[in-house]
């Protein structure tokens, strides 16, 4: 039995299961050429930037489940029969009524997306209006603020660590990569869709929004004038700032912060990966 | 001027600079087909296992420098002229007298190794006799013990975190990937060559070696019966055990440990990456 002649009933699902046998079928264009730098469907449609479809693509059962639970409502699924089966109870969710689940063989999927996808299922969502800095900090006690972090895997890891260690929101300063790129969402285990985030529209001036909301702004840096991390995390509201590996935070950004904090033992710019350094700070805060 | 007709003098270097123009030149066989599963030169020559050359390959200027500083003495280099230049002061080291530096264009390099190497330089070393568990723990206060960690990037990150956070040695229990694979060495930033490690020859019985040497063995687990991490790290000698993401440590391994410890806030098997969880434990210990 191939995936396209499955007889298991799907009537109880909220989604509409539609079999796809032709890789050129335009109904699955939202999943086409996922690795193409220019054509991938999750190229952002940024004002003044590259014009893309600006979708968000979830990869694999777990991340698709988290997308369903997030404010990024999937408008289509694309996957093999086995993953449809694994997702069945999630696909009974009435919020997904009428959403198509395009079912195909692994071979047809590979031809459409451009490579063999082990995880076997994708979900696509349109990007909702982004949250603002005031929105994401309103009820937050602990936030992470990133500057110049342009590596998708690091951003994904930071979301995962934020979710695991009780961080309430993530704010992106200048020079950061797109947190909704597929690889970032995957590395985050879907938490990029669940942990509220905002992009600063005025950097680093937006740090004043944090300070006027009562956050202590803590710059993570191994440099001079820093106190041990443990001394910098006890205030009621704390924002941790982290910079890219290598250059770290800009000096003029650190000057706007209340305190500079270092991770004891950890010396030099390459001693810890940026996501790991952030995790250590989150842990010290949660401890 | 191409890299092969450079006129900058190299006589002051300890290494012998030899220009390579033919990608099939057998002198650079130790750098051939780096991505080939079967033929790559760093396939281990394990007793009873696959038979490979068992080399260790360092990639990039920083990792090559750390290899030179390690007990893994390079017996050959392969790189473009620009990286030779960046390594010049390291290549004056008398310990490298007579070691060949095979210089080639980026194109020839790509043809030999099988892909374009941004980092532009490689160093190859033979594997010295491995250290034993008693050797690596002799003067250690803090050690990391891995079970079932079969992802090279995670192992590389654990080495990097160990070096950055004051861990003295790493011990590999059953089911771990090769810590000397190129990708692991690269992710570790070369610390896989510098932090002493040993492979357990009798697992988990070797945990008794740690306990009889006075180590408190701490199993990291989010499961039941665990105490907060901070309560488990104060003894004079501590060994942290971590398992693979998903399955975690085997129950019979945890039963041999003195204490089970959890990272507060962090719930569920996917909440933190194994290398991040280890870093948090190392930090709590160093704190």
XYZ file of C-alpha atoms in Angstrom:
574
model
C 0.000 0.000 0.000
C 1.432 3.352 -0.907
C 0.611 6.516 0.931
C -1.751 7.613 -1.810
C -4.084 4.650 -1.700
C -4.439 4.532 2.074
C -7.847 3.384 3.170
C -7.682 4.411 6.836
C -10.581 6.819 7.356
C -9.735 10.485 7.816
C -13.295 11.785 8.125
C -12.917 12.398 11.847
C -10.108 14.869 11.246
C -10.769 18.595 11.083
C -8.317 18.954 8.208
C -9.186 17.981 4.633
C -6.828 15.252 3.464
C -5.929 15.762 -0.197
C -3.667 13.350 -2.014
C -0.924 14.833 -4.180
C 0.686 12.708 -6.869
C 2.102 15.349 -9.195
C 5.087 17.251 -7.767
C 4.256 20.233 -9.970
C 0.771 20.593 -8.443
C 0.433 24.324 -7.656
C -1.550 23.609 -4.483
C 1.691 22.723 -2.717
C 3.634 25.780 -3.879
C 3.908 26.986 -0.296
C 6.240 24.063 0.379
C 8.357 24.284 -2.766
C 12.175 24.676 -2.898
C 12.690 24.993 0.835
C 16.452 25.271 0.447
C 16.374 27.891 -2.298
C 17.871 31.125 -1.040
C 15.600 33.220 -3.244
C 12.466 31.178 -3.744
C 11.969 29.456 -0.395
C 8.491 30.274 0.931
C 9.799 31.597 4.244
C 11.764 34.474 2.749
C 10.402 37.433 4.720
C 8.334 40.112 3.040
C 10.083 42.905 4.874
C 9.354 46.565 4.131
C 12.161 47.778 1.933
C 13.815 44.375 1.998
C 13.613 41.270 -0.092
C 10.088 40.463 -1.085
C 9.159 36.914 -0.232
C 6.040 35.005 0.669
C 6.926 35.498 4.293
C 5.541 32.193 5.461
C 6.609 30.272 8.523
C 7.397 26.593 7.975
C 7.221 24.046 10.773
C 9.126 20.798 10.232
C 8.332 17.500 11.914
C 5.559 16.277 14.165
C 6.653 18.035 17.364
C 7.184 21.434 15.768
C 3.921 21.138 13.825
C 2.143 20.405 17.107
C 3.685 23.490 18.652
C 2.707 25.577 15.650
C -0.913 24.422 16.073
C -0.708 25.509 19.721
C 0.816 28.888 18.823
C -0.507 32.132 17.421
C 0.911 31.026 14.025
C -2.125 29.124 12.736
C -1.181 26.718 9.967
C -3.085 27.217 6.743
C -1.748 24.028 5.127
C 0.092 20.800 5.913
C 2.198 18.642 3.612
C 3.333 15.206 4.698
C 3.475 11.475 4.320
C 0.718 9.219 5.555
C 2.684 7.981 8.566
C 3.065 11.517 9.915
C -0.596 12.270 9.243
C -1.301 9.289 11.459
C 1.066 10.527 14.198
C -0.597 13.938 14.124
C -4.139 12.572 14.011
C -5.284 13.727 17.435
C -3.860 17.210 16.806
C -5.598 17.344 13.439
C -8.971 16.806 15.100
C -8.666 20.323 16.527
C -11.745 22.275 15.300
C -9.548 25.330 14.774
C -8.109 23.460 11.790
C -11.482 22.902 10.121
C -11.072 22.950 6.367
C -7.294 23.357 6.445
C -5.791 21.122 3.740
C -3.421 18.313 4.656
C -1.650 17.537 1.393
C -0.630 13.899 1.606
C 2.102 12.549 -0.657
C 4.751 9.871 -0.901
C 8.223 10.614 0.456
C 9.440 10.725 -3.148
C 6.922 13.335 -4.261
C 7.677 15.367 -1.122
C 11.405 15.252 -1.815
C 10.844 16.475 -5.352
C 8.694 19.375 -4.188
C 10.786 20.608 -1.284
C 14.154 19.843 -2.866
C 15.540 17.248 -0.470
C 14.486 14.189 1.482
C 12.807 15.309 4.685
C 13.323 12.713 7.398
C 10.779 14.390 9.613
C 8.112 13.696 6.969
C 5.706 16.551 7.600
C 5.563 20.297 7.171
C 3.075 22.945 8.213
C 2.879 26.438 6.748
C 1.514 29.564 8.385
C 1.265 33.186 7.361
C 3.081 35.618 9.621
C 0.681 37.459 11.899
C 1.334 41.082 12.791
C 4.471 41.186 14.904
C 4.318 42.017 18.566
C 5.887 45.240 19.774
C 8.504 45.628 22.477
C 5.963 47.114 24.944
C 3.609 44.195 24.262
C 6.126 41.444 24.916
C 7.558 42.999 28.075
C 4.260 43.972 29.655
C 3.892 40.909 31.868
C 7.468 39.648 31.633
C 9.857 39.254 34.535
C 12.843 38.023 32.538
C 13.660 38.863 28.940
C 16.533 38.119 26.591
C 17.745 40.869 24.265
C 19.898 39.956 21.259
C 22.199 42.207 19.250
C 23.993 41.079 16.090
C 23.093 37.416 16.544
C 22.859 36.460 12.888
C 23.121 32.688 13.175
C 19.796 30.886 12.872
C 20.872 27.925 14.977
C 21.985 30.172 17.808
C 18.690 32.038 17.735
C 16.803 28.742 17.691
C 18.813 27.490 20.661
C 18.166 30.704 22.562
C 14.408 30.253 22.102
C 14.653 26.670 23.295
C 16.725 27.680 26.314
C 14.370 30.570 27.054
C 11.411 28.188 27.090
C 13.267 25.642 29.197
C 14.552 28.107 31.755
C 11.636 30.441 32.317
C 12.442 33.434 30.132
C 9.265 35.289 29.187
C 10.196 37.121 25.979
C 12.947 37.707 23.434
C 13.770 41.076 21.879
C 15.828 41.419 18.712
C 18.081 44.419 18.389
C 19.991 45.317 15.270
C 21.769 42.779 13.085
C 19.881 39.633 14.034
C 18.778 36.894 11.668
C 15.119 36.090 11.014
C 13.749 34.162 14.011
C 11.025 32.642 11.839
C 13.319 30.964 9.338
C 12.581 27.237 9.133
C 15.956 26.155 10.532
C 15.619 28.492 13.470
C 12.121 27.248 14.224
C 13.352 23.647 13.995
C 16.354 24.140 16.298
C 14.085 25.954 18.753
C 11.914 22.812 18.869
C 9.054 25.116 17.919
C 9.553 27.493 20.830
C 10.290 30.340 18.411
C 6.542 30.181 17.764
C 5.591 30.085 21.434
C 7.947 32.435 23.279
C 6.772 36.008 22.527
C 9.321 38.069 20.658
C 9.595 41.563 19.220
C 11.966 43.328 16.884
C 13.259 46.608 18.169
C 12.307 49.457 15.865
C 14.800 51.874 17.411
C 18.024 50.321 18.562
C 19.552 50.750 21.086
C 17.137 53.502 22.150
C 14.488 50.856 22.847
C 16.526 49.832 25.871
C 14.974 52.862 27.521
C 11.574 51.171 27.181
C 12.933 48.339 29.264
C 14.472 50.608 31.846
C 11.379 52.743 32.216
C 9.384 49.541 32.718
C 11.635 48.785 35.663
C 13.940 46.230 34.055
C 17.546 46.039 35.141
C 19.479 45.720 31.890
C 22.381 43.284 32.226
C 25.019 43.131 29.467
C 26.698 39.725 29.288
C 30.372 40.285 28.574
C 33.640 38.719 29.653
C 35.213 42.178 29.500
C 36.497 44.572 32.105
C 34.219 46.148 34.657
C 31.925 43.151 34.809
C 30.572 41.623 37.991
C 29.930 37.898 38.482
C 26.604 36.932 36.967
C 25.124 35.925 40.326
C 25.350 39.527 41.531
C 23.332 40.863 38.618
C 20.182 38.774 38.491
C 18.269 39.437 41.686
C 16.105 42.414 40.744
C 12.414 41.960 40.139
C 12.664 42.484 36.389
C 15.816 41.586 34.487
C 16.769 41.889 30.809
C 19.857 39.985 29.647
C 21.667 41.383 26.615
C 23.832 39.087 24.519
C 25.866 39.865 21.409
C 27.235 37.795 18.576
C 30.115 35.395 19.156
C 33.362 37.142 18.504
C 32.437 40.820 18.500
C 30.019 40.585 21.424
C 27.833 43.563 22.305
C 28.671 46.989 20.897
C 30.357 49.228 23.443
C 27.730 51.944 22.978
C 25.030 49.350 23.695
C 26.754 48.229 26.879
C 27.049 51.838 28.016
C 23.254 52.039 28.012
C 22.987 49.026 30.315
C 22.743 49.133 34.097
C 25.389 46.505 34.718
C 27.910 44.304 32.922
C 28.044 40.699 34.084
C 30.408 37.842 33.331
C 30.206 34.097 33.619
C 32.937 33.057 36.079
C 35.704 30.840 34.637
C 34.644 31.647 31.138
C 37.384 33.732 29.539
C 37.920 34.942 26.004
C 35.538 35.513 23.165
C 35.259 31.897 22.117
C 34.904 30.315 25.505
C 31.162 29.741 25.286
C 28.716 29.726 22.423
C 26.280 32.667 22.627
C 23.261 30.423 23.194
C 25.096 28.559 25.938
C 26.136 31.797 27.640
C 22.528 32.941 27.494
C 21.361 29.625 28.967
C 23.757 30.018 31.869
C 22.379 33.499 32.542
C 18.786 32.240 32.316
C 19.673 29.438 34.724
C 21.297 31.805 37.211
C 18.139 33.869 37.088
C 15.805 30.875 37.510
C 17.904 29.315 40.216
C 49.864 36.189 -8.192
C 48.398 32.809 -7.408
C 49.098 30.943 -4.217
C 51.521 28.648 -6.000
C 53.944 31.294 -7.212
C 54.146 33.232 -3.958
C 57.514 34.810 -3.396
C 57.190 35.658 0.329
C 60.040 33.805 2.031
C 59.144 30.793 4.169
C 62.680 29.829 5.206
C 62.141 31.062 8.757
C 59.333 28.563 9.293
C 59.967 25.217 10.942
C 57.643 23.510 8.484
C 58.646 22.675 4.931
C 56.393 24.502 2.489
C 55.635 22.286 -0.508
C 53.449 23.521 -3.352
C 50.797 21.152 -4.655
C 49.309 21.744 -8.092
C 47.988 18.275 -8.938
C 44.924 17.251 -6.906
C 45.821 13.586 -7.395
C 49.234 14.040 -5.746
C 49.525 11.138 -3.261
C 51.357 13.296 -0.732
C 48.058 14.861 0.285
C 46.140 11.606 0.609
C 45.700 12.234 4.335
C 43.363 15.109 3.441
C 41.370 13.391 0.699
C 37.579 12.933 0.617
C 36.901 14.421 4.037
C 33.155 13.946 3.665
C 33.324 10.347 2.504
C 31.743 8.071 5.073
C 34.078 5.206 4.218
C 37.251 6.803 2.953
C 37.654 9.919 5.091
C 41.044 9.865 6.782
C 39.603 10.261 10.273
C 37.661 6.996 10.242
C 38.905 5.352 13.437
C 41.023 2.210 13.330
C 39.159 0.613 16.187
C 39.829 -2.957 17.282
C 37.032 -5.049 15.856
C 35.455 -2.043 14.203
C 35.822 -0.323 10.876
C 39.406 -0.065 9.782
C 40.361 3.482 8.891
C 43.461 5.625 8.913
C 42.439 6.882 12.301
C 43.797 10.382 11.799
C 42.621 13.512 13.530
C 41.877 16.477 11.273
C 41.973 20.051 12.534
C 40.123 22.624 10.439
C 40.866 26.324 10.379
C 43.546 28.528 11.879
C 42.330 28.485 15.485
C 41.824 24.724 15.678
C 45.174 24.100 13.951
C 46.823 26.322 16.577
C 45.186 24.325 19.341
C 46.268 21.075 17.723
C 49.862 22.334 17.691
C 49.520 23.107 21.405
C 48.001 19.689 22.158
C 49.354 16.161 22.525
C 48.091 15.523 18.961
C 51.191 16.621 17.042
C 50.376 17.420 13.432
C 52.405 15.459 10.897
C 51.163 17.489 7.919
C 49.310 20.684 6.999
C 47.319 21.464 3.878
C 46.193 24.989 3.161
C 46.072 28.087 1.046
C 48.793 30.705 1.154
C 46.728 33.188 3.138
C 46.245 30.730 6.001
C 49.930 29.790 5.902
C 50.560 33.466 6.469
C 48.098 33.664 9.363
C 49.725 30.631 10.990
C 53.290 31.838 10.376
C 54.270 32.449 13.985
C 52.864 29.085 15.038
C 54.717 27.374 12.216
C 58.037 28.676 13.548
C 57.646 26.257 16.470
C 60.751 23.982 16.430
C 58.554 21.016 17.337
C 57.243 21.247 13.770
C 60.686 20.978 12.162
C 60.446 19.160 8.870
C 56.660 18.774 8.985
C 55.285 19.423 5.488
C 52.905 22.319 4.854
C 51.283 21.446 1.546
C 50.284 24.725 -0.051
C 47.648 24.802 -2.762
C 45.026 27.004 -4.350
C 41.503 26.958 -2.947
C 40.429 25.149 -6.127
C 42.964 22.346 -5.747
C 42.074 22.037 -2.067
C 38.382 21.759 -2.880
C 39.075 19.016 -5.380
C 41.153 17.036 -2.896
C 38.936 17.291 0.157
C 35.641 17.180 -1.724
C 34.181 20.588 -0.923
C 35.177 24.210 -0.596
C 36.715 24.776 2.810
C 36.095 28.339 3.934
C 38.547 27.948 6.773
C 41.318 27.338 4.241
C 43.679 25.166 6.234
C 43.799 21.653 7.649
C 46.227 19.850 9.916
C 46.463 16.093 10.297
C 47.735 14.130 13.282
C 47.970 10.457 14.111
C 46.045 9.377 17.166
C 48.329 8.855 20.130
C 47.610 6.068 22.608
C 44.389 6.960 24.390
C 44.391 7.969 28.002
C 42.738 5.683 30.530
C 40.012 6.585 32.996
C 42.446 6.464 35.967
C 44.849 8.747 34.096
C 42.321 11.455 33.261
C 40.749 11.551 36.715
C 43.986 11.489 38.694
C 44.279 15.243 39.201
C 40.729 16.206 38.253
C 38.234 17.890 40.524
C 35.343 17.999 38.061
C 34.661 15.541 35.269
C 31.888 15.062 32.734
C 30.746 11.522 31.957
C 28.714 10.873 28.796
C 26.484 7.927 28.004
C 24.843 7.387 24.615
C 25.748 10.836 23.301
C 26.135 9.952 19.652
C 25.900 13.399 18.093
C 29.249 14.889 17.110
C 28.108 18.473 17.519
C 26.856 17.829 21.020
C 30.143 16.185 21.977
C 32.063 19.090 20.459
C 29.944 21.583 22.397
C 30.481 19.658 25.612
C 34.258 19.876 25.152
C 34.010 23.594 24.481
C 31.800 24.114 27.528
C 34.104 21.948 29.642
C 37.095 24.095 28.672
C 35.183 27.324 29.245
C 33.766 26.352 32.607
C 36.624 24.588 34.320
C 35.880 20.908 33.788
C 39.070 18.850 33.961
C 38.254 15.726 31.983
C 35.601 13.969 29.916
C 34.815 10.250 30.113
C 32.877 8.426 27.409
C 30.625 5.594 28.456
C 28.842 3.306 26.061
C 27.151 4.493 22.866
C 29.038 7.736 22.285
C 30.261 9.034 18.948
C 33.949 9.476 18.132
C 35.222 12.612 19.916
C 38.042 12.943 17.395
C 35.882 13.204 14.287
C 36.620 16.390 12.375
C 33.227 17.976 12.955
C 33.414 17.330 16.677
C 36.904 18.822 16.881
C 35.706 21.862 14.928
C 32.610 22.487 17.066
C 34.765 22.089 20.175
C 36.968 24.924 18.865
C 39.847 22.473 19.254
C 39.202 21.761 22.911
C 38.522 18.094 22.105
C 42.306 17.974 21.608
C 43.105 19.806 24.835
C 40.656 18.595 27.481
C 41.822 15.110 28.548
C 39.340 12.379 27.778
C 39.092 8.614 28.163
C 36.793 5.935 26.843
C 35.441 3.633 29.480
C 36.457 0.046 28.844
C 33.883 -1.383 31.254
C 30.617 0.484 31.404
C 29.002 1.287 33.761
C 31.345 -0.608 36.102
C 33.984 2.096 35.568
C 31.813 4.403 37.658
C 33.281 2.518 40.608
C 36.711 3.896 39.638
C 35.281 7.369 40.082
C 33.626 6.576 43.372
C 36.691 4.904 44.827
C 38.681 7.986 43.819
C 36.331 10.043 45.962
C 34.106 11.488 43.253
C 30.468 12.135 43.967
C 28.661 10.845 40.886
C 25.770 13.117 39.911
C 23.257 11.916 37.313
C 21.611 14.812 35.471
C 17.964 13.946 34.964
C 14.667 15.803 35.032
C 13.072 12.676 36.476
C 11.662 11.779 39.857
C 13.824 11.622 42.937
C 16.152 14.360 41.743
C 17.376 17.241 43.881
C 18.029 20.752 42.559
C 21.424 20.928 40.910
C 22.786 23.407 43.450
C 22.467 20.810 46.207
C 24.585 18.274 44.355
C 27.767 20.093 43.380
C 29.532 21.038 46.578
C 31.712 17.999 47.235
C 35.435 18.160 46.636
C 35.336 15.910 43.575
C 32.260 15.763 41.355
C 31.451 13.745 38.224
C 28.434 14.824 36.189
C 26.729 12.138 34.111
C 24.670 13.140 31.089
C 22.773 10.953 28.638
C 21.525 11.422 25.119
C 18.645 13.764 24.378
C 15.405 11.859 24.466
C 16.308 8.649 26.266
C 18.593 10.272 28.832
C 20.733 8.107 31.109
C 19.920 4.424 31.461
C 18.113 3.630 34.694
C 20.737 1.053 35.671
C 23.418 3.700 35.185
C 21.579 6.191 37.376
C 21.203 3.536 40.064
C 24.980 3.408 40.309
C 25.190 7.150 40.930
C 25.285 8.852 44.314
C 22.642 11.439 43.506
C 20.200 12.497 40.788
C 20.062 16.214 40.093
C 17.759 18.343 37.983
C 17.972 21.782 36.463
C 15.158 23.839 38.017
C 12.513 25.098 35.560
C 13.684 22.722 32.933
C 10.972 20.131 32.389
C 10.564 17.362 29.873
C 13.045 15.540 27.727
C 13.391 18.214 25.092
C 13.647 21.238 27.339
C 17.402 21.673 27.025
C 19.962 20.349 24.608
C 22.357 17.870 26.283
C 25.377 20.148 25.826
C 23.444 23.076 27.293
C 22.304 21.022 30.274
C 25.911 19.973 30.840
C 27.048 23.617 30.607
C 24.530 24.629 33.245
C 25.851 21.891 35.544
C 29.460 22.941 34.892
C 28.501 26.532 35.655
C 26.752 25.604 38.897
C 29.907 23.762 39.897
C 32.243 26.627 38.941
C 30.057 29.261 40.504
